[in-house]
Short mmCIF file of N, CA and C in Angstrom, two decimals:
data_model
loop_
_atom_site.label_atom_id
_atom_site.label_comp_id
_atom_site.label_asym_id
_atom_site.label_seq_id
_atom_site.Cartn_x
_atom_site.Cartn_y
_atom_site.Cartn_z
N MET V 1 38.52 18.92 0.08
CA MET V 1 37.36 18.29 0.42
C MET V 1 36.65 17.52 -0.70
N ASP V 2 36.25 16.53 -0.60
CA ASP V 2 35.49 15.79 -1.75
C ASP V 2 34.17 16.38 -1.89
N LYS V 3 33.92 17.07 -3.17
CA LYS V 3 32.49 17.62 -3.32
C LYS V 3 31.50 16.63 -3.10
N SER V 4 31.57 15.40 -3.41
CA SER V 4 30.34 14.60 -3.14
C SER V 4 30.14 14.34 -1.74
N ALA V 5 31.00 14.23 -0.85
CA ALA V 5 30.93 13.90 0.63
C ALA V 5 30.36 15.41 1.17
N TYR V 6 30.70 16.44 0.66
CA TYR V 6 30.31 17.94 1.18
C TYR V 6 28.70 17.93 0.83
N LEU V 7 28.19 17.53 -0.46
CA LEU V 7 26.83 17.58 -0.78
C LEU V 7 25.88 16.45 -0.15
N ASP V 8 26.83 15.41 0.24
CA ASP V 8 25.86 14.26 1.06
C ASP V 8 25.80 14.79 2.49
N ALA V 9 26.86 15.61 2.99
CA ALA V 9 26.79 16.16 4.51
C ALA V 9 25.71 17.04 4.39
N MET V 10 25.57 17.89 3.50
CA MET V 10 24.46 18.95 3.69
C MET V 10 22.98 18.44 3.14
N GLY V 11 22.97 17.23 2.77
CA GLY V 11 21.66 16.51 2.39
C GLY V 11 21.19 17.01 1.09
N VAL V 12 22.04 17.48 0.03
CA VAL V 12 21.86 18.00 -1.15
C VAL V 12 21.88 16.75 -2.22
N SER V 13 20.59 16.72 -2.82
CA SER V 13 20.57 15.47 -3.78
C SER V 13 21.04 15.95 -5.24
N ARG V 14 21.74 15.14 -5.96
CA ARG V 14 22.07 15.53 -7.05
C ARG V 14 21.36 15.27 -8.17
N TRP V 15 21.62 15.98 -9.34
CA TRP V 15 20.86 15.86 -10.59
C TRP V 15 20.90 14.58 -11.08
N ARG V 16 19.91 14.02 -11.49
CA ARG V 16 20.20 12.77 -12.58
C ARG V 16 19.41 13.06 -13.83
N SER V 17 20.03 12.64 -14.92
CA SER V 17 19.27 12.66 -16.23
C SER V 17 17.96 11.84 -16.20
N ALA V 18 16.89 12.26 -16.79
CA ALA V 18 15.64 11.44 -16.82
C ALA V 18 15.98 10.42 -17.74
N ASP V 19 17.04 10.36 -18.66
CA ASP V 19 17.45 9.23 -19.71
C ASP V 19 18.12 8.31 -18.91
N ALA V 20 18.60 8.50 -17.88
CA ALA V 20 19.38 7.48 -16.96
C ALA V 20 18.53 6.36 -16.37
N LYS V 21 18.72 5.06 -16.59
CA LYS V 21 18.12 4.20 -16.10
C LYS V 21 18.44 4.10 -14.51
N GLY V 22 17.43 4.19 -13.60
CA GLY V 22 17.75 4.02 -12.20
C GLY V 22 17.30 2.83 -11.67
N LYS V 23 17.81 2.52 -10.44
CA LYS V 23 17.33 1.16 -9.73
C LYS V 23 15.86 1.35 -9.39
N PRO V 24 15.16 0.26 -9.58
CA PRO V 24 13.89 0.40 -9.32
C PRO V 24 13.24 0.19 -7.84
N TYR V 25 14.10 -0.59 -6.93
CA TYR V 25 13.84 -0.84 -5.63
C TYR V 25 14.79 0.05 -4.79
N LEU V 26 14.17 0.21 -3.78
CA LEU V 26 14.89 1.10 -2.59
C LEU V 26 14.81 0.47 -1.12
N ILE V 27 15.74 0.30 -0.38
CA ILE V 27 15.94 -0.12 0.91
C ILE V 27 16.34 1.12 1.70
N ILE V 28 15.61 1.41 2.75
CA ILE V 28 15.86 2.57 3.80
C ILE V 28 16.38 1.98 4.89
N GLN V 29 17.50 2.62 5.51
CA GLN V 29 18.06 2.59 6.74
C GLN V 29 18.50 3.75 7.45
N ASP V 30 18.86 3.45 8.70
CA ASP V 30 19.34 4.80 9.31
C ASP V 30 20.61 5.27 9.06
N SER V 31 21.65 4.50 8.90
CA SER V 31 23.04 4.93 8.54
C SER V 31 23.56 4.67 7.31
N ASP V 32 24.51 5.49 6.96
CA ASP V 32 25.04 5.19 5.65
C ASP V 32 26.08 3.91 5.12
N THR V 33 26.06 3.04 6.36
CA THR V 33 26.90 1.94 6.33
C THR V 33 26.39 1.09 5.11
N ASP V 34 27.21 0.34 4.62
CA ASP V 34 26.89 -0.71 3.40
C ASP V 34 26.46 -1.92 3.94
N ILE V 35 25.36 -2.24 3.84
CA ILE V 35 24.52 -3.51 4.22
C ILE V 35 24.37 -4.34 3.12
N SER V 36 24.56 -4.18 1.83
CA SER V 36 24.37 -4.87 0.64
C SER V 36 24.75 -6.13 0.76
N GLN V 37 25.84 -6.47 1.62
CA GLN V 37 26.56 -7.90 1.61
C GLN V 37 26.21 -8.54 3.06
N HIS V 38 25.12 -7.97 3.79
CA HIS V 38 24.76 -8.49 4.89
C HIS V 38 23.87 -9.79 4.73
N ALA V 39 24.32 -10.84 5.55
CA ALA V 39 23.49 -12.02 5.37
C ALA V 39 21.92 -12.00 5.54
N ILE V 40 21.52 -11.20 6.54
CA ILE V 40 20.06 -11.07 6.67
C ILE V 40 19.49 -10.33 5.36
N ALA V 41 19.95 -9.19 5.00
CA ALA V 41 19.79 -8.50 4.05
C ALA V 41 19.72 -9.27 2.66
N LEU V 42 20.78 -10.10 2.41
CA LEU V 42 20.78 -10.98 1.32
C LEU V 42 19.63 -12.23 1.30
N GLU V 43 19.42 -12.59 2.59
CA GLU V 43 18.36 -13.62 2.74
C GLU V 43 17.01 -12.82 2.40
N VAL V 44 16.69 -12.12 2.93
CA VAL V 44 15.32 -11.20 2.85
C VAL V 44 15.10 -11.04 1.29
N LEU V 45 16.23 -10.42 0.64
CA LEU V 45 16.04 -9.98 -0.58
C LEU V 45 15.90 -11.19 -1.55
N GLY V 46 16.51 -12.43 -1.18
CA GLY V 46 16.37 -13.64 -2.00
C GLY V 46 14.75 -14.19 -1.69
N LEU V 47 14.39 -14.18 -0.69
CA LEU V 47 13.14 -14.58 -0.48
C LEU V 47 12.05 -13.91 -1.02
N LEU V 48 12.36 -12.47 -1.26
CA LEU V 48 11.37 -11.78 -2.08
C LEU V 48 11.55 -11.79 -3.39
N SER V 49 12.46 -12.45 -3.93
CA SER V 49 12.89 -12.42 -5.49
C SER V 49 13.29 -11.23 -5.91
N VAL V 50 13.95 -10.42 -5.19
CA VAL V 50 14.59 -9.05 -5.56
C VAL V 50 16.00 -9.06 -5.62
N ASP V 51 16.49 -8.67 -6.84
CA ASP V 51 17.80 -8.74 -7.07
C ASP V 51 18.67 -7.71 -6.52
N LEU V 52 19.65 -8.03 -5.84
CA LEU V 52 20.49 -6.80 -5.26
C LEU V 52 20.87 -5.74 -6.09
N ASN V 53 21.14 -6.20 -7.37
CA ASN V 53 21.60 -5.19 -8.39
C ASN V 53 20.54 -4.22 -8.57
N ASP V 54 19.22 -4.57 -8.40
CA ASP V 54 18.11 -3.60 -8.71
C ASP V 54 17.75 -2.67 -7.49
N CYS V 55 18.69 -2.92 -6.15
CA CYS V 55 18.32 -2.18 -5.23
C CYS V 55 19.30 -1.03 -4.91
N GLU V 56 18.71 0.07 -4.45
CA GLU V 56 19.46 1.11 -3.88
C GLU V 56 19.36 1.31 -2.23
N PHE V 57 20.40 1.44 -1.54
CA PHE V 57 20.27 1.81 -0.16
C PHE V 57 20.42 3.20 0.22
N ASP V 58 19.52 3.64 0.86
CA ASP V 58 19.25 5.17 1.35
C ASP V 58 19.12 5.30 2.56
N THR V 59 19.01 6.55 3.33
CA THR V 59 18.58 6.95 4.43
C THR V 59 17.30 7.68 4.38
N GLU V 60 16.69 8.02 3.28
CA GLU V 60 15.35 8.57 3.20
C GLU V 60 14.73 8.21 1.78
N MET V 61 13.29 8.53 1.70
CA MET V 61 12.77 8.24 0.55
C MET V 61 13.15 8.85 -0.50
N VAL V 62 13.18 8.09 -1.75
CA VAL V 62 13.51 8.55 -3.11
C VAL V 62 12.30 8.48 -3.84
N LYS V 63 11.86 9.75 -4.65
CA LYS V 63 10.69 9.65 -5.42
C LYS V 63 10.78 8.93 -6.60
N GLY V 64 9.85 8.05 -6.68
CA GLY V 64 9.78 7.17 -7.97
C GLY V 64 10.26 5.87 -7.70
N MET V 65 10.68 5.47 -6.56
CA MET V 65 11.16 4.26 -6.26
C MET V 65 10.33 3.42 -5.42
N GLN V 66 10.19 2.10 -5.69
CA GLN V 66 9.45 1.28 -4.64
C GLN V 66 10.29 0.82 -3.66
N VAL V 67 9.82 1.21 -2.39
CA VAL V 67 10.38 0.84 -1.19
C VAL V 67 10.19 -0.52 -0.79
N VAL V 68 11.16 -1.36 -0.83
CA VAL V 68 11.14 -2.81 -0.49
C VAL V 68 11.11 -3.19 0.97
N TRP V 69 12.01 -2.51 1.75
CA TRP V 69 12.38 -2.62 3.02
C TRP V 69 12.66 -1.43 3.88
N ASP V 70 11.93 -1.10 4.75
CA ASP V 70 12.24 0.28 5.80
C ASP V 70 12.66 -0.23 7.10
N MET V 71 13.88 -0.02 7.50
CA MET V 71 14.33 -0.51 8.60
C MET V 71 14.86 0.45 9.30
N ARG V 72 14.06 1.70 9.44
CA ARG V 72 14.58 2.83 10.19
C ARG V 72 13.98 2.61 11.67
N LYS V 73 14.87 3.14 12.70
CA LYS V 73 14.37 2.97 13.95
C LYS V 73 13.19 3.64 14.04
N LEU V 74 13.06 5.09 13.60
CA LEU V 74 12.02 5.95 13.94
C LEU V 74 10.95 5.62 12.62
N LYS V 75 9.80 5.38 12.96
CA LYS V 75 8.98 4.75 11.79
C LYS V 75 8.30 6.17 11.37
N VAL V 76 8.45 6.48 10.07
CA VAL V 76 7.76 7.75 9.25
C VAL V 76 6.55 7.12 8.58
N ARG V 77 5.61 7.99 8.52
CA ARG V 77 4.45 7.65 7.75
C ARG V 77 4.60 8.40 6.39
N PRO V 78 3.87 8.22 5.42
CA PRO V 78 3.32 7.02 5.15
C PRO V 78 4.26 5.93 5.02
N ARG V 79 3.65 4.50 5.35
CA ARG V 79 4.42 3.49 5.39
C ARG V 79 4.03 2.78 4.00
N VAL V 80 4.98 2.91 3.13
CA VAL V 80 4.54 2.55 1.64
C VAL V 80 5.42 1.17 1.42
N ALA V 81 6.52 0.68 2.36
CA ALA V 81 7.37 -0.39 2.00
C ALA V 81 6.51 -1.69 2.29
N TRP V 82 7.24 -2.81 1.38
CA TRP V 82 6.59 -4.03 1.56
C TRP V 82 6.76 -4.60 2.88
N LEU V 83 8.08 -4.17 3.45
CA LEU V 83 8.53 -4.69 4.93
C LEU V 83 9.03 -3.39 5.69
N VAL V 84 8.39 -3.60 6.91
CA VAL V 84 9.04 -2.63 7.90
C VAL V 84 9.49 -3.22 9.01
N SER V 85 10.64 -3.18 9.51
CA SER V 85 11.39 -3.84 10.57
C SER V 85 12.22 -2.87 11.22
N ALA V 86 12.83 -3.50 12.44
CA ALA V 86 13.82 -2.76 13.31
C ALA V 86 15.04 -2.74 12.35
N PRO V 87 16.17 -2.08 12.74
CA PRO V 87 17.25 -1.96 12.04
C PRO V 87 18.12 -3.32 12.16
N LEU V 88 19.03 -3.40 11.08
CA LEU V 88 19.69 -5.03 11.30
C LEU V 88 20.27 -5.26 12.60
N ALA V 89 20.81 -4.36 13.39
CA ALA V 89 21.59 -4.61 14.53
C ALA V 89 20.45 -5.27 15.63
N ALA V 90 19.38 -4.84 15.46
CA ALA V 90 18.17 -5.26 16.38
C ALA V 90 17.76 -6.73 15.78
N LEU V 91 17.62 -6.84 14.59
CA LEU V 91 17.38 -8.20 14.02
C LEU V 91 18.35 -9.09 14.31
N GLU V 92 19.74 -8.79 14.36
CA GLU V 92 20.78 -9.67 14.79
C GLU V 92 20.69 -10.48 16.17
N THR V 93 20.10 -9.55 16.97
CA THR V 93 20.21 -9.73 18.39
C THR V 93 18.95 -10.14 19.00
N GLY V 94 17.83 -9.54 18.51
CA GLY V 94 16.40 -9.83 19.02
C GLY V 94 15.68 -10.86 18.29
N HIS V 95 15.03 -11.75 18.99
CA HIS V 95 14.32 -12.60 18.17
C HIS V 95 12.84 -12.30 17.79
N GLN V 96 12.21 -11.40 18.72
CA GLN V 96 11.00 -10.84 18.43
C GLN V 96 10.91 -10.01 17.20
N ALA V 97 11.83 -9.25 16.85
CA ALA V 97 12.09 -8.47 15.76
C ALA V 97 12.30 -9.26 14.56
N LYS V 98 12.96 -10.19 14.53
CA LYS V 98 13.21 -11.15 13.50
C LYS V 98 11.75 -11.93 13.07
N ARG V 99 11.18 -12.36 14.32
CA ARG V 99 9.79 -13.06 13.82
C ARG V 99 8.91 -11.97 13.31
N GLU V 100 8.75 -10.90 13.65
CA GLU V 100 8.07 -9.93 13.09
C GLU V 100 8.37 -9.85 11.72
N LEU V 101 9.32 -9.69 11.30
CA LEU V 101 9.96 -9.55 9.94
C LEU V 101 9.61 -10.79 8.96
N TRP V 102 9.83 -11.91 9.71
CA TRP V 102 9.62 -13.13 8.88
C TRP V 102 8.04 -13.31 8.53
N GLN V 103 7.16 -12.79 9.58
CA GLN V 103 5.77 -12.80 9.41
C GLN V 103 5.40 -11.86 8.27
N GLN V 104 6.07 -10.78 8.13
CA GLN V 104 5.79 -9.86 7.05
C GLN V 104 5.84 -10.45 5.70
N ILE V 105 7.24 -11.13 5.65
CA ILE V 105 7.75 -11.68 4.38
C ILE V 105 6.57 -12.82 4.05
N TYR V 106 6.13 -13.68 4.91
CA TYR V 106 5.21 -14.62 4.57
C TYR V 106 3.91 -14.05 3.95
N GLN V 107 3.35 -12.85 4.90
CA GLN V 107 2.22 -12.35 4.29
C GLN V 107 2.33 -11.54 2.83
N HIS V 108 3.62 -11.12 2.63
CA HIS V 108 3.77 -10.33 1.33
C HIS V 108 3.86 -11.50 0.34
N LEU V 109 4.48 -12.72 0.43
CA LEU V 109 4.55 -13.62 -0.59
C LEU V 109 3.17 -14.49 -0.54
N ALA V 110 2.40 -14.64 0.48
CA ALA V 110 1.01 -15.00 0.31
C ALA V 110 0.32 -14.16 -0.53
N LYS V 111 0.47 -12.67 -0.60
CA LYS V 111 -0.34 -11.98 -1.23
C LYS V 111 -0.02 -11.92 -2.53
N ALA V 112 1.23 -12.29 -2.67
CA ALA V 112 1.83 -12.07 -4.31
C ALA V 112 1.34 -13.35 -5.06
N ALA V 113 1.03 -14.59 -4.50
CA ALA V 113 0.88 -15.65 -4.87
C ALA V 113 -0.57 -15.80 -5.67
#
């Protein structure tokens, strides 16, 4: 058995050196599927001017990282993400969830300007 898979299944986080440069941005989702090349994810990150290489995708909060987008089905407080939306599957099929996401993007960009 792969040691990394076992640690991931048990929810054990691995030690990282403080000297190692980590990625500054976090995108939280429900599953461990790779969404880094998904069209909606790429479009949203592009609108926010966030480089994909600066993002880490995870299923829970990681201390010290700025949460750019929280797309978990169950909303957890505190909500510290720039954007909070439905999961990608709901965004692909539902116009209401997509509309709410675009409104948040607009509000975030208006605040930043």
